[in-house]
């Protein structure tokens, strides 16, 4: 039989939101577990540098997340890495989380499962995954030394990753569906100094093609509908995020894209369930907002535990 654990608070996801809520929950003197399908750190662990996390000048994303983890450790947070969440019952009392390794009973749950890269959903994307199609420039950029790559999207991620890829690739195209980028103005300004990055506006990628690996993309001009080919060795789609909520769907109030609705205390539509970071409906998805969310969630989850009569632990 699977191992059974009882905790006051179980946190789903060990990125900045999850680790910050773990720190605040443990400091609230309640037993706290944090579960992740991978190791801890979430998306920022893949960022080369974090220029906009106050106090972390020239700190790598991985380094910063290691510090988050270390600090949670100091206060006795129990960490459960490499556990796939199979099912979640948020309505029952206690709330129950079944993972690939164990059963967790929880008085309160904080959902901090984050979001993942949206897929283009076009021909060739799946077929060439790992053979030219990548969603992680930091992980795969070095494979494209002196090659041509195409980044899809016009947001902060697309621009930052294009700039990162330009260190390796001889040429970087950014394909954006409109005539104006969505990225912050400061990034757009900085982009101008990159001589090997070219933006193709008003265009979408219709298909990714090649023999054994990616060799070209088929573009469609969104104004003229003209079809053209662009020779490229790699495709990096950065077209936004989709929330990691598979096991939660249907139990909680979510928006049309699946992001979780919360109130100002980050409580969800279910008593004793809170959401923090990229997984919730929020105007800004940054490490700093995720960390702040984690703190708010934990404080209110601890207050909630004080109000329920039957404690899990
Ligand atoms: P995003 O801001 O939502 O931008 C997504 C981009 O992809 C948009 O330009 C969008 O076009 C385009 N797009 C969406 N669906 C598409 C499709 N099917 N085909 C072609 N293009 C498509 O997403 P993001 O850049 O991943 O950023 C996510 C969040 O993280 C944002 O809040 C962002 O500010 C934040 N972030 C911040 C930083 C930073 O501050 N350093 C770095 C990375 C990310 P439209 O513009 O036409 O909608």
Short mmCIF file of C-alpha atoms and ligand atoms in Angstrom, two decimals:
data_model
loop_
_atom_site.label_atom_id
_atom_site.label_comp_id
_atom_site.label_asym_id
_atom_site.label_seq_id
_atom_site.Cartn_x
_atom_site.Cartn_y
_atom_site.Cartn_z
CA UNK A 1 0.00 0.00 0.00
CA UNK A 2 1.17 3.51 -0.80
CA UNK A 3 2.65 5.55 2.01
CA UNK A 4 0.09 7.84 3.73
CA UNK A 5 1.10 11.29 4.98
CA UNK A 6 -0.92 13.80 7.02
CA UNK A 7 -0.06 17.47 6.77
CA UNK A 8 -1.77 20.70 7.79
CA UNK A 9 -0.89 22.26 4.44
CA UNK A 10 0.03 20.52 1.23
CA UNK A 11 1.42 22.69 -1.55
CA UNK A 12 1.17 21.47 -5.11
CA UNK A 13 4.16 22.73 -7.09
CA UNK A 14 7.66 23.72 -6.01
CA UNK A 15 8.39 26.81 -8.10
CA UNK A 16 8.73 30.31 -6.60
CA UNK A 17 5.06 30.43 -5.54
CA UNK A 18 5.16 26.96 -3.97
CA UNK A 19 8.48 27.44 -2.19
CA UNK A 20 7.52 30.86 -0.90
CA UNK A 21 4.18 29.56 0.44
CA UNK A 22 6.05 26.63 2.00
CA UNK A 23 8.37 29.03 3.81
CA UNK A 24 5.52 31.17 5.13
CA UNK A 25 3.38 28.16 6.08
CA UNK A 26 6.20 26.48 7.98
CA UNK A 27 6.96 29.74 9.75
CA UNK A 28 3.28 29.79 10.71
CA UNK A 29 4.07 26.66 12.71
CA UNK A 30 1.95 24.20 10.74
CA UNK A 31 3.19 20.97 9.19
CA UNK A 32 3.90 21.68 5.55
CA UNK A 33 4.59 19.52 2.52
CA UNK A 34 5.46 20.62 -0.97
CA UNK A 35 5.09 18.22 -3.90
CA UNK A 36 6.55 18.60 -7.38
CA UNK A 37 6.57 16.39 -10.45
CA UNK A 38 10.21 17.41 -10.99
CA UNK A 39 12.92 18.75 -8.77
CA UNK A 40 12.16 22.15 -7.22
CA UNK A 41 12.55 25.62 -8.70
CA UNK A 42 9.92 25.64 -11.44
CA UNK A 43 10.36 27.63 -14.64
CA UNK A 44 12.84 30.23 -13.29
CA UNK A 45 15.35 27.46 -12.61
CA UNK A 46 15.84 27.48 -16.41
CA UNK A 47 16.42 31.24 -16.70
CA UNK A 48 20.00 32.37 -17.25
CA UNK A 49 19.58 35.53 -15.22
CA UNK A 50 16.74 37.27 -13.44
CA UNK A 51 17.15 40.97 -14.02
CA UNK A 52 13.95 42.01 -12.32
CA UNK A 53 13.91 40.14 -9.02
CA UNK A 54 14.84 42.83 -6.48
CA UNK A 55 18.08 42.16 -4.67
CA UNK A 56 19.28 39.47 -7.06
CA UNK A 57 21.65 41.41 -9.32
CA UNK A 58 23.44 38.98 -11.66
CA UNK A 59 21.88 35.97 -9.95
CA UNK A 60 21.03 33.01 -12.15
CA UNK A 61 17.50 31.61 -12.01
CA UNK A 62 18.76 28.24 -10.81
CA UNK A 63 20.85 29.82 -8.05
CA UNK A 64 17.95 31.95 -6.84
CA UNK A 65 15.59 28.98 -6.73
CA UNK A 66 18.19 26.98 -4.80
CA UNK A 67 18.11 29.76 -2.20
CA UNK A 68 14.29 29.61 -2.04
CA UNK A 69 14.53 25.87 -1.44
CA UNK A 70 17.30 26.17 1.14
CA UNK A 71 15.26 28.72 3.07
CA UNK A 72 12.18 26.45 3.10
CA UNK A 73 14.43 23.62 4.36
CA UNK A 74 15.58 25.80 7.26
CA UNK A 75 12.01 25.92 8.59
CA UNK A 76 11.33 22.20 8.28
CA UNK A 77 9.26 22.02 5.10
CA UNK A 78 8.95 18.42 3.92
CA UNK A 79 9.74 18.17 0.23
CA UNK A 80 8.45 15.49 -2.10
CA UNK A 81 10.12 15.85 -5.51
CA UNK A 82 9.53 13.65 -8.58
CA UNK A 83 5.94 12.85 -7.62
CA UNK A 84 3.36 12.89 -10.33
CA UNK A 85 0.01 14.10 -9.01
CA UNK A 86 -2.53 11.50 -10.10
CA UNK A 87 -5.68 12.89 -8.50
CA UNK A 88 -6.79 15.60 -6.13
CA UNK A 89 -9.95 15.75 -4.04
CA UNK A 90 -10.31 19.32 -2.87
CA UNK A 91 -13.85 18.97 -1.59
CA UNK A 92 -13.39 16.14 0.91
CA UNK A 93 -12.28 16.69 4.49
CA UNK A 94 -9.37 16.13 4.78
CA UNK A 95 -8.45 17.03 1.24
CA UNK A 96 -6.69 14.18 -0.51
CA UNK A 97 -3.84 14.19 -2.99
CA UNK A 98 -2.77 10.95 -4.60
CA UNK A 99 0.62 10.92 -6.23
CA UNK A 100 2.62 8.25 -8.00
CA UNK A 101 4.29 7.52 -4.65
CA UNK A 102 1.89 8.32 -1.81
CA UNK A 103 -1.40 9.57 -0.42
CA UNK A 104 -1.40 12.99 1.23
CA UNK A 105 -4.20 14.09 3.59
CA UNK A 106 -4.30 17.85 3.99
CA UNK A 107 -6.21 20.39 6.06
CA UNK A 108 -5.58 23.05 3.43
CA UNK A 109 -4.16 22.96 -0.07
CA UNK A 110 -2.20 25.61 -1.95
CA UNK A 111 -2.16 25.17 -5.70
CA UNK A 112 1.08 26.51 -7.16
CA UNK A 113 1.46 24.23 -10.15
CA UNK A 114 2.35 27.05 -12.53
CA UNK A 115 1.85 27.07 -16.23
CA UNK A 116 3.58 25.58 -19.23
CA UNK A 117 4.36 26.66 -22.77
CA UNK A 118 1.39 26.75 -25.10
CA UNK A 119 1.77 24.66 -28.23
CA UNK A 120 1.29 26.00 -31.74
CA UNK A 121 -0.83 22.98 -32.66
CA UNK A 122 0.49 22.85 -36.22
CA UNK A 123 1.78 20.11 -38.49
CA UNK A 124 5.38 19.19 -37.70
CA UNK A 125 5.40 20.56 -34.14
CA UNK A 126 5.03 17.19 -32.43
CA UNK A 127 6.90 15.27 -35.11
CA UNK A 128 10.01 17.44 -34.77
CA UNK A 129 9.94 17.89 -30.97
CA UNK A 130 13.55 17.37 -29.86
CA UNK A 131 14.66 17.41 -33.52
CA UNK A 132 14.59 21.15 -34.00
CA UNK A 133 11.45 22.12 -32.09
CA UNK A 134 12.17 23.24 -28.54
CA UNK A 135 10.37 25.20 -25.82
CA UNK A 136 13.53 25.93 -23.84
CA UNK A 137 16.21 28.15 -25.35
CA UNK A 138 18.43 27.85 -22.27
CA UNK A 139 18.31 24.04 -22.45
CA UNK A 140 18.78 23.67 -26.21
CA UNK A 141 20.29 26.91 -27.50
CA UNK A 142 23.83 25.54 -27.66
CA UNK A 143 22.73 22.89 -30.18
CA UNK A 144 22.13 25.68 -32.67
CA UNK A 145 25.64 27.12 -32.85
CA UNK A 146 26.08 28.95 -36.18
CA UNK A 147 22.63 27.83 -37.31
CA UNK A 148 19.40 29.62 -38.09
CA UNK A 149 16.52 29.52 -35.61
CA UNK A 150 13.00 30.87 -35.58
CA UNK A 151 11.26 32.11 -32.45
CA UNK A 152 7.47 32.39 -32.62
CA UNK A 153 5.65 35.04 -30.56
CA UNK A 154 5.95 38.70 -29.65
CA UNK A 155 5.82 38.71 -25.84
CA UNK A 156 8.58 39.11 -23.26
CA UNK A 157 9.50 35.44 -23.43
CA UNK A 158 9.88 35.41 -27.20
CA UNK A 159 12.10 38.50 -27.18
CA UNK A 160 14.25 37.45 -24.24
CA UNK A 161 14.74 33.97 -25.64
CA UNK A 162 15.52 35.30 -29.11
CA UNK A 163 18.24 37.48 -27.58
CA UNK A 164 19.59 34.47 -25.71
CA UNK A 165 19.59 32.32 -28.85
CA UNK A 166 21.44 35.03 -30.80
CA UNK A 167 24.56 34.15 -28.77
CA UNK A 168 24.72 30.78 -30.52
CA UNK A 169 22.77 31.02 -33.74
CA UNK A 170 24.11 32.96 -36.69
CA UNK A 171 20.60 34.20 -37.47
CA UNK A 172 17.45 34.45 -35.37
CA UNK A 173 14.05 35.19 -36.88
CA UNK A 174 11.15 36.27 -34.71
CA UNK A 175 7.81 35.51 -36.35
CA UNK A 176 4.99 37.57 -34.86
CA UNK A 177 1.37 37.55 -35.92
CA UNK A 178 0.81 41.30 -35.59
CA UNK A 179 2.69 44.42 -36.66
CA UNK A 180 3.59 45.36 -33.09
CA UNK A 181 5.35 43.40 -30.35
CA UNK A 182 3.66 42.77 -27.01
CA UNK A 183 6.98 42.70 -25.12
CA UNK A 184 7.95 45.46 -22.68
CA UNK A 185 9.33 48.59 -24.35
CA UNK A 186 12.69 48.21 -22.60
CA UNK A 187 13.16 44.81 -24.25
CA UNK A 188 12.05 46.14 -27.63
CA UNK A 189 14.65 48.91 -27.34
CA UNK A 190 17.37 46.45 -26.38
CA UNK A 191 16.46 44.19 -29.27
CA UNK A 192 17.50 46.91 -31.74
CA UNK A 193 21.16 46.36 -30.93
CA UNK A 194 21.07 42.68 -31.96
CA UNK A 195 22.25 42.67 -35.55
CA UNK A 196 21.52 38.98 -36.17
CA UNK A 197 17.86 39.13 -35.06
CA UNK A 198 15.19 39.92 -37.63
CA UNK A 199 11.48 40.30 -36.95
CA UNK A 200 8.96 39.02 -39.47
CA UNK A 201 5.72 40.83 -38.63
CA UNK A 202 2.15 39.94 -39.58
CA UNK A 203 3.00 36.30 -40.04
CA UNK A 204 2.13 32.94 -38.53
CA UNK A 205 3.89 29.61 -38.86
CA UNK A 206 1.54 27.21 -40.67
CA UNK A 207 3.80 24.17 -40.70
CA UNK A 208 7.19 22.95 -39.55
CA UNK A 209 8.91 20.76 -42.12
CA UNK A 210 12.09 18.82 -42.79
CA UNK A 211 13.45 15.33 -43.37
CA UNK A 212 15.02 13.91 -40.19
CA UNK A 213 15.17 17.31 -38.48
CA UNK A 214 13.62 20.74 -38.99
CA UNK A 215 14.84 22.46 -42.15
CA UNK A 216 12.12 25.04 -42.83
CA UNK A 217 8.84 26.60 -41.73
CA UNK A 218 5.91 27.53 -43.91
CA UNK A 219 4.72 31.05 -43.16
CA UNK A 220 1.42 32.72 -43.90
CA UNK A 221 1.14 36.49 -44.03
CA UNK A 222 -1.85 37.43 -41.86
CA UNK A 223 -2.74 40.41 -44.07
CA UNK A 224 -2.16 39.18 -47.64
CA UNK A 225 -2.53 35.43 -46.90
CA UNK A 226 0.62 34.97 -48.97
CA UNK A 227 2.45 31.71 -48.24
CA UNK A 228 6.25 31.60 -48.08
CA UNK A 229 9.04 29.33 -46.88
CA UNK A 230 11.73 30.23 -44.38
CA UNK A 231 14.83 28.05 -44.07
CA UNK A 232 15.50 27.34 -40.40
CA UNK A 233 17.18 24.68 -38.28
CA UNK A 234 15.18 25.28 -35.15
CA UNK A 235 11.77 26.50 -34.00
CA UNK A 236 11.16 27.91 -30.52
CA UNK A 237 7.48 28.66 -29.89
CA UNK A 238 7.02 31.26 -27.11
CA UNK A 239 3.35 32.06 -27.49
CA UNK A 240 2.24 32.19 -23.87
CA UNK A 241 1.35 29.82 -21.14
CA UNK A 242 -1.38 27.36 -20.24
CA UNK A 243 -2.04 26.48 -16.55
CA UNK A 244 -1.11 23.10 -15.08
CA UNK A 245 -4.54 22.20 -13.71
CA UNK A 246 -5.38 18.79 -15.22
CA UNK A 247 -6.18 17.12 -11.89
CA UNK A 248 -8.06 20.12 -10.52
CA UNK A 249 -10.37 20.90 -13.44
CA UNK A 250 -14.05 20.89 -12.52
CA UNK A 251 -13.55 21.23 -8.75
CA UNK A 252 -12.81 24.92 -8.67
CA UNK A 253 -13.76 28.17 -10.41
CA UNK A 254 -11.48 28.74 -13.40
CA UNK A 255 -11.47 31.08 -16.40
CA UNK A 256 -11.95 29.97 -19.99
CA UNK A 257 -8.26 29.07 -20.31
CA UNK A 258 -8.22 27.14 -17.03
CA UNK A 259 -6.46 29.74 -14.85
CA UNK A 260 -7.83 29.66 -11.28
CA UNK A 261 -9.97 32.49 -9.92
CA UNK A 262 -9.05 33.71 -6.43
CA UNK A 263 -10.23 36.44 -4.10
CA UNK A 264 -7.92 39.10 -2.65
CA UNK A 265 -6.64 36.63 -0.03
CA UNK A 266 -5.93 34.17 -2.85
CA UNK A 267 -8.66 31.82 -1.67
CA UNK A 268 -10.26 29.85 -4.49
CA UNK A 269 -13.95 29.00 -4.79
CA UNK A 270 -13.36 26.01 -2.45
CA UNK A 271 -12.91 26.46 1.32
CA UNK A 272 -9.36 25.74 2.44
CA UNK A 273 -7.95 25.85 -1.08
CA UNK A 274 -5.69 28.70 -2.23
CA UNK A 275 -3.85 29.39 -5.47
CA UNK A 276 -0.55 31.19 -6.02
CA UNK A 277 1.56 32.27 -8.97
CA UNK A 278 1.17 31.62 -12.68
CA UNK A 279 -1.65 29.10 -12.24
CA UNK A 280 -4.13 31.76 -11.12
CA UNK A 281 -5.85 34.60 -12.92
CA UNK A 282 -3.36 37.42 -12.38
CA UNK A 283 -2.27 40.53 -14.30
CA UNK A 284 1.43 39.74 -13.96
CA UNK A 285 3.31 36.43 -14.07
CA UNK A 286 6.75 37.09 -12.59
CA UNK A 287 8.92 35.47 -9.93
CA UNK A 288 8.25 38.40 -7.62
CA UNK A 289 4.47 38.15 -7.97
CA UNK A 290 4.60 34.37 -7.56
CA UNK A 291 6.66 34.73 -4.39
CA UNK A 292 4.31 37.40 -3.04
CA UNK A 293 1.30 35.20 -3.84
CA UNK A 294 2.90 32.34 -1.95
CA UNK A 295 3.25 34.47 1.17
CA UNK A 296 -0.36 35.70 1.02
CA UNK A 297 -1.73 32.19 0.41
CA UNK A 298 0.18 30.66 3.27
CA UNK A 299 -0.83 33.32 5.77
CA UNK A 300 -4.53 32.86 4.91
CA UNK A 301 -4.27 29.07 4.76
CA UNK A 302 -2.82 29.10 8.30
CA UNK A 303 -5.66 31.38 9.44
CA UNK A 304 -8.14 28.99 7.80
CA UNK A 305 -6.68 26.03 9.70
CA UNK A 306 -7.30 27.89 12.95
CA UNK A 307 -11.00 28.07 12.09
CA UNK A 308 -11.59 24.40 11.34
CA UNK A 309 -12.37 22.20 14.28
CA UNK A 310 -11.00 18.87 13.17
CA UNK A 311 -7.37 19.21 12.33
CA UNK A 312 -5.69 16.66 10.11
CA UNK A 313 -2.57 16.56 12.22
P1 LIG B 1 2.51 36.51 -23.60
O1 LIG B 1 2.94 37.78 -22.96
O2 LIG B 1 1.10 36.06 -23.44
O3 LIG B 1 2.84 36.66 -25.16
C1 LIG B 1 2.49 35.65 -26.04
C2 LIG B 1 2.84 36.09 -27.46
O4 LIG B 1 2.56 35.02 -28.36
C3 LIG B 1 2.02 37.30 -27.91
O5 LIG B 1 2.83 38.17 -28.66
C4 LIG B 1 0.93 36.66 -28.77
O6 LIG B 1 0.53 37.48 -29.83
C5 LIG B 1 1.64 35.46 -29.35
N1 LIG B 1 0.72 34.34 -29.60
C6 LIG B 1 -0.20 33.80 -28.78
N2 LIG B 1 -0.81 32.75 -29.36
C7 LIG B 1 -0.27 32.63 -30.58
C8 LIG B 1 -0.47 31.72 -31.65
N3 LIG B 1 -1.35 30.72 -31.58
N4 LIG B 1 0.26 31.87 -32.78
C9 LIG B 1 1.17 32.89 -32.87
N5 LIG B 1 1.42 33.77 -31.87
C10 LIG B 1 0.71 33.64 -30.75
O7 LIG B 1 3.40 35.26 -23.14
P2 LIG B 1 4.93 35.17 -22.67
O8 LIG B 1 5.82 36.00 -23.48
O9 LIG B 1 5.19 33.71 -22.56
O10 LIG B 1 4.89 35.76 -21.20
C11 LIG B 1 4.03 35.17 -20.21
C12 LIG B 1 4.04 36.06 -18.98
O11 LIG B 1 5.34 36.03 -18.38
C13 LIG B 1 3.76 37.53 -19.33
O12 LIG B 1 3.01 38.08 -18.28
C14 LIG B 1 5.14 38.14 -19.39
O13 LIG B 1 5.17 39.52 -19.10
C15 LIG B 1 5.86 37.33 -18.31
N6 LIG B 1 7.31 37.30 -18.60
C16 LIG B 1 8.05 38.35 -18.11
C17 LIG B 1 9.39 38.40 -18.36
C18 LIG B 1 10.19 39.56 -17.81
O14 LIG B 1 9.59 40.50 -17.28
N7 LIG B 1 11.50 39.56 -17.92
C19 LIG B 1 10.01 37.40 -19.11
C20 LIG B 1 9.23 36.37 -19.63
C21 LIG B 1 7.86 36.35 -19.38
P3 LIG B 1 -0.32 38.83 -29.56
O15 LIG B 1 0.66 39.82 -29.06
O16 LIG B 1 -0.87 39.12 -30.90
O17 LIG B 1 -1.39 38.45 -28.58
#
